[in-house]
Coordinates of C-alpha atoms in Angstrom, one line a residue:
M1 CA 122.3 -37.2 124.3
A2 CA 121.4 -39.9 121.8
A3 CA 118.0 -40.8 121.4
N4 CA 118.1 -44.0 122.9
D5 CA 119.0 -42.4 126.4
I6 CA 116.8 -43.5 129.0
G7 CA 115.8 -42.2 132.3
I8 CA 114.5 -45.4 135.3
D9 CA 112.6 -45.0 138.4
L10 CA 113.3 -48.0 140.0
G11 CA 110.8 -48.5 143.0
T12 CA 110.1 -50.7 145.5
A13 CA 106.0 -50.1 144.1
S14 CA 106.2 -49.3 140.1
V15 CA 109.0 -48.4 137.7
L16 CA 108.4 -45.8 135.7
I17 CA 110.7 -44.8 132.5
Y18 CA 110.9 -41.2 131.4
D19 CA 112.5 -39.6 128.3
P20 CA 113.0 -36.0 128.1
E21 CA 112.0 -35.5 123.7
R22 CA 109.3 -38.3 123.8
G23 CA 108.3 -38.4 127.9
L24 CA 107.0 -40.0 129.7
M25 CA 107.0 -44.2 128.0
L26 CA 106.3 -46.5 130.9
K27 CA 104.6 -46.3 134.6
E28 CA 104.2 -50.3 135.3
P29 CA 103.8 -51.8 139.1
S30 CA 107.0 -53.4 140.1
V31 CA 105.8 -56.9 139.3
V32 CA 106.4 -60.1 138.3
A33 CA 104.5 -63.7 138.0
V34 CA 106.9 -66.8 136.7
N35 CA 105.4 -69.8 136.1
T36 CA 107.3 -71.6 139.3
Q37 CA 107.7 -75.4 137.2
T38 CA 109.9 -74.0 134.4
G39 CA 110.8 -70.9 135.7
E40 CA 109.1 -68.9 132.5
V41 CA 108.4 -64.9 133.5
I42 CA 104.6 -64.9 132.0
A43 CA 104.1 -61.3 132.8
V44 CA 105.4 -58.2 133.8
G45 CA 103.7 -54.9 135.3
E46 CA 100.6 -54.5 135.6
N47 CA 98.8 -57.2 133.9
A48 CA 101.0 -59.4 136.8
Q49 CA 100.3 -56.8 139.6
Q50 CA 96.5 -58.8 139.2
M51 CA 97.7 -62.1 138.9
L52 CA 98.3 -60.8 143.2
G53 CA 96.9 -62.9 145.4
R54 CA 94.7 -64.6 142.8
T55 CA 97.2 -67.3 140.8
P56 CA 97.3 -71.4 141.2
D57 CA 100.3 -73.2 142.8
K58 CA 102.2 -73.5 139.5
I59 CA 102.6 -69.8 139.2
R60 CA 103.9 -66.9 141.2
A61 CA 103.5 -63.3 140.7
V62 CA 106.2 -62.1 142.8
M63 CA 107.3 -57.7 144.2
P64 CA 111.7 -57.8 143.5
L65 CA 112.1 -55.4 144.5
S66 CA 111.9 -54.6 149.1
D67 CA 113.0 -51.2 150.4
G68 CA 114.1 -49.7 147.4
V69 CA 116.4 -52.6 146.5
I70 CA 116.7 -56.5 144.7
S71 CA 115.6 -59.1 146.5
D72 CA 115.4 -60.7 143.3
F73 CA 117.7 -60.4 141.3
D74 CA 116.8 -62.8 138.1
M75 CA 113.0 -61.1 138.0
T76 CA 114.3 -57.8 138.0
S77 CA 116.5 -58.6 135.6
A78 CA 113.8 -60.2 134.0
M79 CA 111.0 -57.3 134.2
I80 CA 113.7 -54.5 133.2
T81 CA 114.3 -56.6 130.9
Q82 CA 111.1 -56.7 129.4
F83 CA 110.3 -52.9 130.6
I84 CA 113.5 -51.5 128.4
K85 CA 112.0 -53.7 125.6
K86 CA 108.5 -52.5 125.9
V87 CA 109.8 -48.3 125.4
T88 CA 112.8 -49.1 122.8
G89 CA 110.7 -52.0 120.5
G90 CA 113.7 -54.2 120.7
G91 CA 116.2 -52.3 118.4
I92 CA 119.4 -52.9 118.0
I93 CA 121.2 -50.3 119.1
K94 CA 121.3 -50.3 123.2
P95 CA 120.4 -47.7 124.9
R96 CA 121.8 -45.8 127.2
V97 CA 120.8 -45.8 131.2
I98 CA 120.2 -43.9 134.9
I99 CA 118.4 -45.5 137.2
C100 CA 117.9 -43.5 140.9
V101 CA 118.1 -45.5 144.0
P102 CA 118.2 -44.5 147.3
S103 CA 120.2 -42.3 149.6
G104 CA 121.3 -45.3 151.8
I105 CA 121.7 -47.8 149.0
T106 CA 125.1 -50.1 149.5
E107 CA 127.3 -51.1 147.1
V108 CA 126.5 -54.9 146.8
E109 CA 123.7 -53.7 146.8
S110 CA 124.1 -50.6 143.6
N111 CA 126.4 -53.4 141.8
A112 CA 122.8 -55.8 142.2
V113 CA 120.7 -52.9 140.1
A114 CA 123.4 -52.0 137.5
G115 CA 124.1 -55.5 136.6
A116 CA 120.8 -56.4 136.8
A117 CA 120.1 -53.3 134.5
T118 CA 123.3 -54.3 131.9
A119 CA 121.5 -58.2 132.6
A120 CA 118.9 -56.7 130.5
G121 CA 120.4 -55.3 128.0
A122 CA 122.3 -51.4 128.7
R123 CA 124.9 -49.9 126.6
K124 CA 126.1 -48.1 129.7
V125 CA 124.5 -47.7 133.2
F126 CA 125.0 -45.4 135.9
L127 CA 122.6 -44.4 139.4
I128 CA 121.8 -41.6 140.8
E129 CA 119.9 -41.8 144.2
E130 CA 116.8 -40.1 144.0
P131 CA 117.2 -37.6 145.8
V132 CA 119.6 -35.4 143.1
A133 CA 117.1 -37.0 140.7
A134 CA 114.5 -35.5 142.1
A135 CA 116.0 -31.5 142.4
L136 CA 116.7 -33.0 138.8
G137 CA 112.7 -32.7 137.6
A138 CA 111.8 -30.8 140.1
G139 CA 114.1 -28.0 137.8
I140 CA 115.9 -27.1 141.1
D141 CA 119.3 -25.7 140.1
I142 CA 121.5 -27.3 142.4
S143 CA 125.2 -25.1 140.9
K144 CA 124.2 -22.7 143.5
P145 CA 126.5 -22.6 146.5
E146 CA 123.0 -21.9 148.1
G147 CA 121.3 -25.2 149.9
H148 CA 118.1 -27.3 149.5
I149 CA 116.4 -29.4 150.8
I150 CA 114.6 -32.4 149.4
L151 CA 112.5 -35.4 150.5
D152 CA 111.3 -38.1 148.4
I153 CA 108.8 -40.4 149.6
G154 CA 108.6 -43.2 147.8
G155 CA 107.4 -47.2 148.2
G156 CA 110.4 -48.6 150.1
T157 CA 112.5 -46.1 151.2
S158 CA 112.3 -41.9 151.5
D159 CA 115.2 -39.9 151.0
I160 CA 115.9 -36.8 152.2
A161 CA 119.1 -35.0 151.3
V162 CA 120.4 -31.5 151.4
L163 CA 121.9 -29.7 148.1
S164 CA 124.6 -27.3 147.3
L165 CA 127.1 -26.5 144.3
N166 CA 126.0 -30.1 142.6
G167 CA 126.4 -32.1 145.7
I168 CA 124.9 -34.0 147.8
V169 CA 126.3 -32.0 151.4
C170 CA 124.2 -34.2 154.4
K171 CA 121.6 -36.9 153.4
T172 CA 119.8 -40.0 155.2
S173 CA 117.9 -42.9 154.1
V174 CA 114.8 -44.8 156.0
K175 CA 113.1 -47.6 155.3
M176 CA 109.0 -46.6 155.9
A177 CA 107.7 -45.1 152.8
G178 CA 104.3 -46.3 151.5
R179 CA 104.3 -49.4 152.1
K180 CA 105.2 -49.7 155.7
I181 CA 102.1 -46.8 155.8
D182 CA 100.3 -49.4 154.1
D183 CA 101.3 -52.7 156.9
A184 CA 100.4 -50.4 159.6
I185 CA 96.8 -49.8 158.1
V186 CA 96.1 -54.2 158.1
K187 CA 97.1 -54.3 161.2
Y188 CA 94.6 -51.9 162.6
V189 CA 92.3 -52.9 160.9
R190 CA 92.9 -56.5 162.1
T191 CA 93.5 -55.6 165.6
K192 CA 90.8 -53.5 165.9
F193 CA 88.2 -54.9 163.2
G194 CA 89.1 -58.7 163.2
I195 CA 89.6 -58.0 159.5
L196 CA 92.7 -59.3 157.6
I197 CA 92.8 -56.5 154.0
G198 CA 95.1 -57.3 151.4
E199 CA 98.4 -54.7 150.9
R200 CA 96.5 -53.0 147.6
M201 CA 92.9 -52.8 150.1
A202 CA 94.9 -50.5 152.0
E203 CA 96.2 -48.4 149.9
R204 CA 93.1 -47.1 148.5
A205 CA 91.8 -46.5 152.2
K206 CA 94.8 -44.3 152.3
I207 CA 94.4 -42.4 148.9
A208 CA 91.2 -42.1 150.4
G209 CA 90.7 -41.0 153.3
A210 CA 94.2 -41.3 155.7
S211 CA 95.2 -38.0 156.7
V212 CA 98.1 -36.7 159.6
M213 CA 96.3 -33.5 160.4
F214 CA 92.9 -33.2 161.5
D215 CA 89.5 -30.8 160.6
E216 CA 86.7 -30.9 160.0
D217 CA 86.8 -34.1 157.4
E218 CA 88.2 -36.1 160.6
N219 CA 84.2 -38.0 159.8
I220 CA 85.4 -39.0 156.6
E221 CA 84.4 -42.9 156.1
V222 CA 85.8 -45.4 154.1
E223 CA 84.5 -48.5 153.0
I224 CA 86.9 -52.0 153.5
K225 CA 86.6 -55.5 152.1
G226 CA 88.6 -57.8 153.5
R227 CA 87.9 -61.7 155.4
D228 CA 86.2 -61.5 158.8
L229 CA 89.1 -63.3 161.5
R230 CA 86.3 -64.8 163.1
S231 CA 83.8 -66.5 161.0
G232 CA 85.9 -66.7 157.4
L233 CA 83.8 -64.8 155.9
P234 CA 84.1 -62.0 154.1
K235 CA 82.8 -58.7 155.2
R236 CA 82.7 -54.6 154.8
Q237 CA 84.0 -52.3 156.8
N238 CA 83.8 -48.4 157.4
I239 CA 86.5 -47.0 158.7
T240 CA 86.9 -43.2 159.2
R241 CA 89.4 -40.5 159.0
A242 CA 90.7 -39.9 162.2
E243 CA 91.1 -44.3 163.3
L244 CA 93.3 -44.1 159.9
S245 CA 95.0 -41.9 161.3
E246 CA 95.2 -43.3 164.5
A247 CA 96.9 -46.0 162.4
I248 CA 100.0 -44.3 160.0
L249 CA 100.5 -41.4 162.4
E250 CA 103.1 -43.9 164.4
S251 CA 105.2 -44.2 160.8
V252 CA 104.8 -40.4 159.1
M253 CA 106.6 -39.5 162.0
V254 CA 109.3 -41.6 161.8
I255 CA 109.7 -40.3 158.3
V256 CA 109.3 -36.8 159.9
D257 CA 111.5 -37.1 162.9
A258 CA 114.2 -38.6 160.0
V259 CA 114.0 -34.5 158.4
G260 CA 114.5 -33.2 161.4
H261 CA 117.3 -35.7 162.1
M262 CA 118.5 -34.3 158.6
L263 CA 118.3 -30.2 159.8
E264 CA 119.7 -30.7 162.8
I265 CA 123.3 -31.9 161.1
T266 CA 122.6 -29.4 158.5
P267 CA 125.6 -26.5 157.8
P268 CA 125.0 -23.2 159.6
E269 CA 125.9 -21.4 156.7
L270 CA 122.8 -23.5 154.3
A271 CA 120.0 -23.5 156.4
A272 CA 119.3 -20.5 156.8
D273 CA 119.1 -20.9 152.6
I274 CA 116.7 -23.6 153.7
H275 CA 115.4 -21.7 155.3
E276 CA 114.3 -19.6 152.7
N277 CA 113.4 -21.8 150.4
G278 CA 111.6 -24.1 152.1
L279 CA 111.7 -28.1 152.0
L280 CA 110.6 -29.2 148.2
M281 CA 108.5 -32.5 148.4
T282 CA 108.4 -35.1 145.8
G283 CA 107.3 -38.8 144.9
G284 CA 103.4 -40.9 145.4
G285 CA 103.9 -40.8 150.1
S286 CA 104.3 -36.8 149.5
Q287 CA 100.7 -36.9 148.6
L288 CA 99.2 -38.1 152.3
H289 CA 96.9 -35.4 153.1
G290 CA 97.9 -32.9 155.4
L291 CA 101.5 -34.4 155.6
D292 CA 102.6 -31.1 154.0
Q293 CA 101.4 -29.0 157.0
L294 CA 102.3 -31.6 160.2
L295 CA 106.3 -31.0 158.7
C296 CA 105.0 -27.4 158.4
A297 CA 104.0 -27.0 161.8
R298 CA 106.9 -29.7 162.7
T299 CA 109.7 -28.4 161.0
G300 CA 108.6 -23.6 160.5
L301 CA 109.7 -24.5 157.1
N302 CA 107.0 -23.8 153.5
V303 CA 106.3 -27.4 152.2
V304 CA 105.7 -27.0 149.1
V305 CA 104.8 -30.4 146.7
A306 CA 106.4 -30.8 143.3
D307 CA 104.4 -31.0 140.3
H308 CA 103.7 -33.9 139.0
P309 CA 105.4 -35.8 143.1
T310 CA 104.8 -39.4 141.2
E311 CA 106.7 -38.4 137.9
C312 CA 109.4 -36.1 139.4
V313 CA 112.3 -38.6 140.5
A314 CA 111.3 -40.5 137.1
I315 CA 111.5 -37.0 134.6
G316 CA 115.0 -35.7 137.2
T317 CA 117.2 -39.4 136.0
A318 CA 115.7 -39.0 132.3
R319 CA 117.6 -35.0 133.2
A320 CA 120.7 -36.4 134.4
F321 CA 122.5 -37.7 131.1
Q322 CA 123.3 -33.3 130.9
F323 CA 124.7 -32.9 134.0
L324 CA 127.5 -36.2 134.3
D325 CA 130.1 -34.6 134.1
Q326 CA 129.3 -31.9 136.7
L327 CA 127.7 -33.8 139.3
Y328 CA 130.6 -34.1 142.3
D329 CA 127.7 -36.5 144.4
G330 CA 125.1 -37.8 143.5
F331 CA 125.8 -40.5 140.6
V332 CA 126.7 -43.9 141.6
N333 CA 129.0 -45.4 139.0
T334 CA 129.6 -49.4 140.6
P335 CA 131.7 -50.0 142.4
T336 CA 132.7 -46.8 143.7
K337 CA 131.1 -43.3 143.7
L338 CA 132.3 -40.3 141.5
R339 CA 132.9 -37.6 143.6

């Protein structure tokens, strides 16, 4: 593998760049700050995220990816360019890049991702579907004739796939993941308490106290801060784990139901393997408290969260260079899939 091969997990919430020899090279938010008058990119990543909701009129902080796909091509290209320069040092030799994408990506969307990476300076671009990258990152040997089911919950999409013999047997992708769960908390707080909070505050509350399984800690409280919609003044409010559970459960059940549907359409021969191997979860959303228990209760499977779940897809994306000629499905070589 060439020294300048890199894997990119181009997520709705964050971008991770991984090198199998040097490890994690970059992990920054998928945010770009641009001068609206000149079009100049002012900042990307962490520096740009600090500007969200705090910029003057002439500066706009944007998130150029939505539901796992590009919504602003120019901003995505500028963001990737900056990130690639940051990890490669702007060397003369352009890198080969593998980027992971949602399972439900269309040809137009995959062309946009590949085009953005090429515009950012990549010598050669490959796309790989997220569940395949997640399996590789978790160290699963998918070359064997046995079934494995993977659930990757990112910021914009949740991808589920059954893998066997270096290929995808069946798959689905739902646009219900971390960001929409955060939005559900924002909506709940606005409706119940009359307080408007931002997405970052909702995310912090989710991480600190949310759960989808009631337990002895259901009275845990998290302080949230926002604006009182009646007075317009800043306000603090405590919200309990039970209330957060009520806020997010409907959203989470969309993911649980999608897993159930995937199990229903899995060939019987592989269903027995899956019962033995269990369900592997990756992505930041897999760390939601109680989600593994809920999935276990609903599916009867042993549910395991991968080691380093937020980095697992990025690790697998970089490792995928070793399998360019082996995987029958999962790679997308725009404009057509390699099968």
